[in-house]
Amino acid sequence: MGYNLLEALNVQIVGSGDRYLVLAHGLGTDQSVWQRILPLFTPSYRIILYDLVCAGSVNPDYFDFTRYTTLDPYVDDLLNILKSLGVDSCAYVGHSVSAMIGILASIRRPQLFSKLILIGASPRFLNDEDYHGGFEQGEIEKVFSAMEANYEAWVNGFAPLAVGADVPTAVREFSRTLFNMRPDISLFVSRTVFNSDLRGVLGLVRVPCCVIQTARDVSVPASVAEYLRSHLGGRTTVEILRTEGHLPHLTVPALLSQVLRRALSR
Amino acid sequence: MPTSVTAARQFLTEEAARALDEAVAVARRRSHAQTTSLHAVSALLSLPSSTLREACTRTRSSAYPSRLQFRALELSVGVSLDRLPSSKSVEDPPISNSLMAAIKRSQASQRRHPESYHLQQLHSSNNNNANATGCSQAQAILKVELKYLILSILDDPIVSRVFGEAGFRSCDIKLALVRPPVAQVSSRFSRAHCPPIFLCNLTDSVFGRVGYNLLFPGQEDGVDENCKRISEVMAKKSGKSPLLVGVCALEALRAFTESLTKGKSGILDGDLVGSVVISIEKEINEIVNEGNDEKMGLKLKEVEATLEKCNGSGGGGVVLHFGDLKGLIFDGALGDFVSPLVLRLAGLMEVYRRRLWLMGAVDSVEIYRKFCDKFPNVEKDWDLQLLPITSSKSSFDGAYPKSSLMRSFVPFGGLFPTPSDLRSPLSGRNQSIPRCNLCNEKYEQEVDAVKKAGSTVSVADQYSENLPSWLRMAAVDTSRGEDVAKTKAGESMLSAKVLGLQKKWNDICQRLHCTPTVTKLDNPSMSQVPIVKGPQFSRDQNRTSSGDLSINESLFPNQSPSRQIHMQTNFLPKSTPSISCTSEGRNMNFHSVLHVDVPSVTQQTDKDVPWFHHPRQSLSSCSGRTPSSFVPPVTTDLKLGTIYASTSRESNTTKSLNHQEHLQRFSGSVSTEFDANSETTSYQFAQSSSCSGPASAEQFDLGDYKSIRKALAEKVGWQDEAVNSVSQAVSQLRHKYRSFRGINCKGDNWLTFLGPDRVGKKRIASALADVLFGSQECVVSLDLSSQDKLGHSNSIFECKELSSYDEMSRGKTMSDLIAEELRKKPHSVVFLENVDKADYGVQHSLDLAIRTGKFPDSRGREISINNMVLITTSSSITKGNVKVICENKVVKFPEKIILGAKNWQMQILVGSASDDASKSNYMGVRVATVKEASTSTSANKRKTMDVVESSELEKTDTGEREHKVPRSCLDLNFPVEEADEEDMGLGHSKSESMSESSESWLEELFSQVHKKIHFKPFDFDGVADKIVKEISSQCQRTVGTEVALEIGEQVMVQMLAAAWLSDKREAIEDWVAKVLGRSLVEVGQKYNLSPRSVLKLVACEGDVVKEQAPGIRLPAKINLN
């Protein structure tokens, strides 16, 4: 029956290496976001690609509003995928929400992951007393109501902001995938993500991590990377990409894959 | 960019379109600039017998009187409409993007839910629902039904807010819409009884979690994920005391204990049943702050007593909840009170391991670590299990309706009986098919639905009203001109068919069973069969009753009997699996459908090819052939679809021509009858008419090669060898299919064109399309390299639409783009240029395609390419291909330059040769002058040559630069030069590795294709010589022998490109004679040309040709200076 999950989430394995590498996309994108990164890794890795259940490319019927209220069901999905593929060790590259999912998954199954690479990761998006997550609760509510009011306008405004760098193709690609999501789902998932708080559990991570962060990212302030480095339980390194935006895999695939390669080899 | 109303309307059924018109009218009345979902809602509510209103009635809460609530709804809709800014009134306010997106979504969901569609159909016929008319009209081109439109409009957050204001929950309305009133009573029960396929269900079974029923049965009652996970931990044998970790942990802990104490005790199972929650949080506080451990002692005694009781009664237990762990590691002097407590608890745990659960929460792991440092054994003693908690449920409450929203979208295959099955006399038999018990209820229902559809198709005369359009013909005469004998024939045919069906379904069932993988996701796509056929039910009924078809009948007055018999014979082999190739073909066809989760319309037609052949066969049977001779073509056609389509009309017998005519007339009449249907039907009938050729003319094989070659050579005269080998390959291909009955060797229908001559390749492709599929339009032509190129502006080739997909490629990956095109044209020549430059995704897709016969897009959906001929081209020559094309000949006009030709206007300048003394030497030799000027190789024209060279360089440069453009964009992101370096370095390694891998990939791909065909370079130099000769003679004739003519490099290139592109061979000569000649005459008249004058024919850069000469891509007029 596991196969159904693989079908439903469009799981694909590409590449011919002997090691597994999971590429997990973030919110508002789908697995196609990795396609500029893929060619560099296919010779040396077997790459597992999948879509989060909230992605526009997944049949929205699979999105159970009563189930996906926290990140844990997403983790379940990931672990189930790996289980049904018979993977017993893999490196994991996760972007944004998938970075969070990766963290949680590695807490649950530390031996399954040899390495976590977290792109644009944040344990908590909202500010707190002694934590700067980049967003205030009020701001977020505004964003949500903007999404509610006019999803399309929000997408059009948000996409360039998120992409950050002036790369029209990336903006276009991101808008496309973002718009593919059903508005109510993306709203719901955004709420889930903004409600999540991983700060307390970071210490449970035992897997070596590499935090990749761009120099300027609207959703993740630079301090967050430092926070992750000091709080993640495993051996953690931070790589700052000299570029802007939340989606380096769309805007600077070449640079990112170089860093990825370096991080994976360590 | 809003969409125009007419554009949006074409996606909708009549009823939905009416609703849309209404919405547009609302927007117009309020003089809003766009028609939004709100307008649509307003219109939907005001429609007479409004489905939406009816659904609202059913869902409204009983708290308010319905009249009031509707009033409130109208008000809130009105108010939010008032809030929209008004502008000057537009005739038809265009559809806003959000509404358009809703339409698109509904289209998608309709496609996804064939069975609910089907059910809806049943219900609508039962209930005489307003939807009945709407759904009956959905065509093979999926038109959105009103219900789905409403459903997706309700998705719009702004709409659900409006409904919310009036006290409606849009999710409930959706539910009511999807669930017809009949099922209302038992809906809750049935929902619980038969959960739809959610991932959770799937994963449940993956984990076997169903085994211990800890999951909350009433998940929809709002027990959240955290609680679920906590109880999961508690159900374990060891490590069963959850310690929640995370910022929200405490909150989650509270929520859980609350729900436990609140008596939702049903949520716990097994050992946990009847356990009580005892909190020692307060006591801990006291102990830590005041050193007062009396109360704690009492409490623990109480706990112990309870535990003792539990042990005695053999049930229940204690969940001892100590709250925040932080309380226990207070660093103060009172800390020593804690260790006895810890030990005490450990002791309790030791004794009552099975009955006691400790529970607590902690902010972060660090605190827990500290605690562990103090009490190193605590984890084991307390049997603790860390549980990361990442979000608290409470923040969700009220923020979002915890809806069963999604459920409304889930196919309900299993919920309702399908009464119509009972009508079928065959259904009994069908149902008795032994199928594996393991297939669950839902699956069975789905299979039933499909089965029914299958039987509808096959059991033509029994269900004439259910017939798909392409079978209707047959149905017509069977139902009309019926007599006893025929019925008998029909019956025997039926039984044969049913046997076949039974077998087939058993097969499928088995397959599903052995590989459960296919089960769930595939079935919906299979049962999409009813969706295609369903729409026509009522229509057909109408038509048969109205007797429109009498015309058609009269067209085939005496053909019916023979057709009957023939159908029978043809059906037999087809449906009996014992004839392996046919059944294989069937399976394959099914297979291809199976793997596509959202099958598009084109795929449906694709899949339908085998069905659709019946009428054709029967028709050709009338041409006097014996039935038996027809079986082979049937099978091959099943395989190939229409690959032979029109091999040759020329050789059709008059008889079959006659039939074609009939068919055409028939299709004509059909198309007028169903205006909406016309496209599909006529397409199918057109297909059938072209198909009848090969079927009735088997001897064709022999003449095949020659006829193809002739057709190709007509188009591309200069590529003799390539034309020969292409036609050889194609005729081989056909022959193979025919003789082996379509044992499809993969890659058979793939050709590769190597070498230069882009235009020639393209021409051959379109000529092939003409030969194979009957129209030059049946070409899917994509340039794989041009994705990242910026379009060359004003290129002469551009007008030819060599690379015209810029618009549509926006925001799509290349492989998706290809897939989309393939879907649009299922029978076509697929012409993929520059396959060597394909990006990774395309490489991967092509790889799979050549191996499996199915082209996957980036999401893994597959499109069958068995009915296509795929041509990949590459200008580069890989190592494996030794044949050297350019024998190091110095080429004056390489193809690269010609490809850069621009479509500029030309002009003639008049100058004097006096400034160039050397020129006088050449005065007498016009040809030489002209030639030299044009080709610019003459030594004494260094200057021109330099210019030419530099322009050449420029051109090649731009070619490369175009590749680099995207990266140079990226450079903007690197603030400093070192980043640049990094990028450069990487760029290198990337391109290297890319080129390496893609080269090996290319070789592998090419090794699998049926045939590689090498193209010669187009002889531009020869053509140039010819043109120059032509021009010089023209010049001599018009302006006399004295005057020299100099032809600019650009103009020469332009002329060569035009000659290359033109269809006729003499087009360029014509142009020289007419256009240039006329201009030269004019020049002669206008200027006083002395022997020393030099005429220059140059391009006006930046000035695009406005008016083209007929038959060639050159200006119709040449400007004079």
CSV table of N, CA, C and O in Angstrom, one decimal, chain B residues 491-533:
chain,number,residue,atom,x,y,z
B,491,GLU,N,-26.9,-10.4,-30.3
B,491,GLU,CA,-26.8,-11.1,-29.0
B,491,GLU,C,-25.6,-11.9,-28.9
B,491,GLU,O,-24.9,-11.9,-27.9
B,492,SER,N,-25.3,-12.7,-29.9
B,492,SER,CA,-24.2,-13.5,-29.9
B,492,SER,C,-22.9,-12.7,-29.7
B,492,SER,O,-22.0,-13.0,-29.0
B,493,MET,N,-23.0,-11.6,-30.4
B,493,MET,CA,-21.8,-10.7,-30.3
B,493,MET,C,-21.7,-10.2,-28.9
B,493,MET,O,-20.6,-10.1,-28.3
B,494,LEU,N,-22.8,-9.9,-28.3
B,494,LEU,CA,-22.8,-9.4,-26.9
B,494,LEU,C,-22.2,-10.4,-26.0
B,494,LEU,O,-21.4,-10.1,-25.2
B,495,SER,N,-22.7,-11.7,-26.2
B,495,SER,CA,-22.2,-12.7,-25.2
B,495,SER,C,-20.7,-12.8,-25.4
B,495,SER,O,-20.0,-13.0,-24.4
B,496,ALA,N,-20.3,-12.8,-26.6
B,496,ALA,CA,-18.8,-12.9,-26.8
B,496,ALA,C,-18.1,-11.8,-26.1
B,496,ALA,O,-17.1,-11.9,-25.4
B,497,LYS,N,-18.7,-10.6,-26.3
B,497,LYS,CA,-18.1,-9.4,-25.7
B,497,LYS,C,-18.1,-9.5,-24.2
B,497,LYS,O,-17.1,-9.2,-23.6
B,498,VAL,N,-19.2,-10.0,-23.7
B,498,VAL,CA,-19.2,-10.1,-22.2
B,498,VAL,C,-18.2,-11.1,-21.7
B,498,VAL,O,-17.5,-10.8,-20.7
B,499,LEU,N,-18.0,-12.2,-22.4
B,499,LEU,CA,-17.0,-13.1,-22.0
B,499,LEU,C,-15.7,-12.4,-22.0
B,499,LEU,O,-14.9,-12.5,-21.0
B,500,GLY,N,-15.4,-11.7,-23.1
B,500,GLY,CA,-14.2,-11.0,-23.2
B,500,GLY,C,-14.0,-10.0,-22.0
B,500,GLY,O,-13.0,-9.9,-21.4
B,501,LEU,N,-15.1,-9.4,-21.7
B,501,LEU,CA,-15.1,-8.4,-20.6
B,501,LEU,C,-14.8,-9.0,-19.3
B,501,LEU,O,-14.0,-8.5,-18.5
B,502,GLN,N,-15.5,-10.1,-19.1
B,502,GLN,CA,-15.2,-10.8,-17.9
B,502,GLN,C,-13.8,-11.2,-17.7
B,502,GLN,O,-13.1,-10.9,-16.7
B,503,LYS,N,-13.2,-11.7,-18.8
B,503,LYS,CA,-11.8,-12.1,-18.7
B,503,LYS,C,-11.0,-10.9,-18.5
B,503,LYS,O,-10.1,-10.9,-17.7
B,504,LYS,N,-11.3,-9.9,-19.2
B,504,LYS,CA,-10.5,-8.7,-19.1
B,504,LYS,C,-10.5,-8.1,-17.7
B,504,LYS,O,-9.5,-7.8,-17.1
B,505,TRP,N,-11.7,-8.1,-17.2
B,505,TRP,CA,-11.8,-7.5,-15.8
B,505,TRP,C,-11.1,-8.4,-14.8
B,505,TRP,O,-10.6,-7.9,-13.8
B,506,ASN,N,-11.2,-9.7,-15.0
B,506,ASN,CA,-10.5,-10.6,-14.1
B,506,ASN,C,-9.0,-10.3,-14.2
B,506,ASN,O,-8.3,-10.2,-13.2
B,507,ASP,N,-8.6,-10.1,-15.4
B,507,ASP,CA,-7.2,-9.8,-15.6
B,507,ASP,C,-6.8,-8.6,-14.8
B,507,ASP,O,-5.8,-8.5,-14.1
B,508,ILE,N,-7.6,-7.6,-15.1
B,508,ILE,CA,-7.3,-6.3,-14.5
B,508,ILE,C,-7.3,-6.4,-13.0
B,508,ILE,O,-6.4,-5.9,-12.3
B,509,CYS,N,-8.3,-7.1,-12.6
B,509,CYS,CA,-8.5,-7.3,-11.1
B,509,CYS,C,-7.3,-8.0,-10.6
B,509,CYS,O,-6.7,-7.6,-9.5
B,510,GLN,N,-6.9,-9.0,-11.3
B,510,GLN,CA,-5.7,-9.7,-10.8
B,510,GLN,C,-4.5,-8.8,-10.8
B,510,GLN,O,-3.7,-8.8,-9.8
B,511,ARG,N,-4.4,-8.1,-11.8
B,511,ARG,CA,-3.2,-7.2,-11.9
B,511,ARG,C,-3.3,-6.3,-10.7
B,511,ARG,O,-2.3,-6.0,-10.0
B,512,LEU,N,-4.4,-5.7,-10.5
B,512,LEU,CA,-4.6,-4.8,-9.4
B,512,LEU,C,-4.2,-5.5,-8.1
B,512,LEU,O,-3.6,-4.9,-7.2
B,513,HIS,N,-4.6,-6.7,-8.1
B,513,HIS,CA,-4.4,-7.4,-6.8
B,513,HIS,C,-3.0,-7.8,-6.6
B,513,HIS,O,-2.4,-7.6,-5.5
B,514,CYS,N,-2.3,-8.3,-7.6
B,514,CYS,CA,-0.9,-8.7,-7.5
B,514,CYS,C,-0.1,-7.4,-7.2
B,514,CYS,O,0.8,-7.4,-6.3
B,515,THR,N,-0.4,-6.4,-7.9
B,515,THR,CA,0.3,-5.2,-7.6
B,515,THR,C,-0.7,-4.2,-7.2
B,515,THR,O,-1.2,-3.4,-7.9
B,516,PRO,N,-0.9,-4.1,-5.9
B,516,PRO,CA,-1.9,-3.3,-5.3
B,516,PRO,C,-1.6,-1.8,-5.7
B,516,PRO,O,-2.4,-0.9,-5.6
B,517,THR,N,-0.4,-1.7,-6.1
B,517,THR,CA,0.1,-0.4,-6.4
B,517,THR,C,-0.8,0.4,-7.4
B,517,THR,O,-1.0,1.5,-7.3
B,518,VAL,N,-1.3,-0.4,-8.3
B,518,VAL,CA,-2.1,0.3,-9.3
B,518,VAL,C,-3.5,0.7,-8.8
B,518,VAL,O,-4.2,1.5,-9.4
B,519,THR,N,-3.9,0.0,-7.8
B,519,THR,CA,-5.3,0.0,-7.4
B,519,THR,C,-5.9,1.4,-7.3
B,519,THR,O,-6.6,1.8,-8.1
B,520,LYS,N,-5.5,2.0,-6.2
B,520,LYS,CA,-6.3,3.2,-5.8
B,520,LYS,C,-6.3,4.3,-6.8
B,520,LYS,O,-7.2,4.8,-7.2
B,521,LEU,N,-5.1,4.6,-7.2
B,521,LEU,CA,-5.0,5.8,-8.0
B,521,LEU,C,-5.4,5.5,-9.4
B,521,LEU,O,-5.8,6.4,-10.1
B,522,ASP,N,-5.3,4.4,-9.8
B,522,ASP,CA,-5.6,4.1,-11.2
B,522,ASP,C,-7.1,4.0,-11.5
B,522,ASP,O,-7.6,4.3,-12.5
B,523,ASN,N,-7.7,3.4,-10.5
B,523,ASN,CA,-9.1,3.2,-10.8
B,523,ASN,C,-9.9,4.4,-11.1
B,523,ASN,O,-10.7,4.4,-12.0
B,524,PRO,N,-9.7,5.5,-10.4
B,524,PRO,CA,-10.4,6.7,-10.8
B,524,PRO,C,-10.2,7.0,-12.3
B,524,PRO,O,-11.2,7.3,-13.0
B,525,SER,N,-9.0,6.8,-12.7
B,525,SER,CA,-8.8,7.2,-14.1
B,525,SER,C,-9.4,6.3,-15.1
B,525,SER,O,-9.8,6.6,-16.2
B,526,MET,N,-9.6,5.0,-14.6
B,526,MET,CA,-10.2,4.1,-15.5
B,526,MET,C,-11.7,4.4,-15.5
B,526,MET,O,-12.3,4.4,-16.6
B,527,SER,N,-12.2,4.7,-14.4
B,527,SER,CA,-13.6,4.9,-14.4
B,527,SER,C,-14.0,6.2,-14.9
B,527,SER,O,-15.1,6.7,-14.8
B,528,GLN,N,-13.0,6.8,-15.4
B,528,GLN,CA,-13.3,8.1,-16.1
B,528,GLN,C,-14.0,7.8,-17.4
B,528,GLN,O,-14.5,8.7,-18.0
B,529,VAL,N,-14.0,6.6,-17.8
B,529,VAL,CA,-14.8,6.2,-18.9
B,529,VAL,C,-16.2,6.7,-18.9
B,529,VAL,O,-16.6,7.3,-19.9
B,530,PRO,N,-16.9,6.6,-17.8
B,530,PRO,CA,-18.2,7.1,-17.8
B,530,PRO,C,-18.2,8.6,-18.0
B,530,PRO,O,-19.2,9.1,-18.6
B,531,ILE,N,-17.2,9.2,-17.7
B,531,ILE,CA,-17.3,10.7,-17.8
B,531,ILE,C,-17.3,11.1,-19.3
B,531,ILE,O,-18.0,12.0,-19.7
B,532,VAL,N,-16.6,10.4,-20.0
B,532,VAL,CA,-16.6,10.7,-21.5
B,532,VAL,C,-18.0,10.4,-22.1
B,532,VAL,O,-18.5,11.1,-22.9
B,533,LYS,N,-18.5,9.3,-21.6
B,533,LYS,CA,-19.6,8.8,-22.3
B,533,LYS,C,-20.9,9.3,-21.6
B,533,LYS,O,-21.9,9.5,-22.3
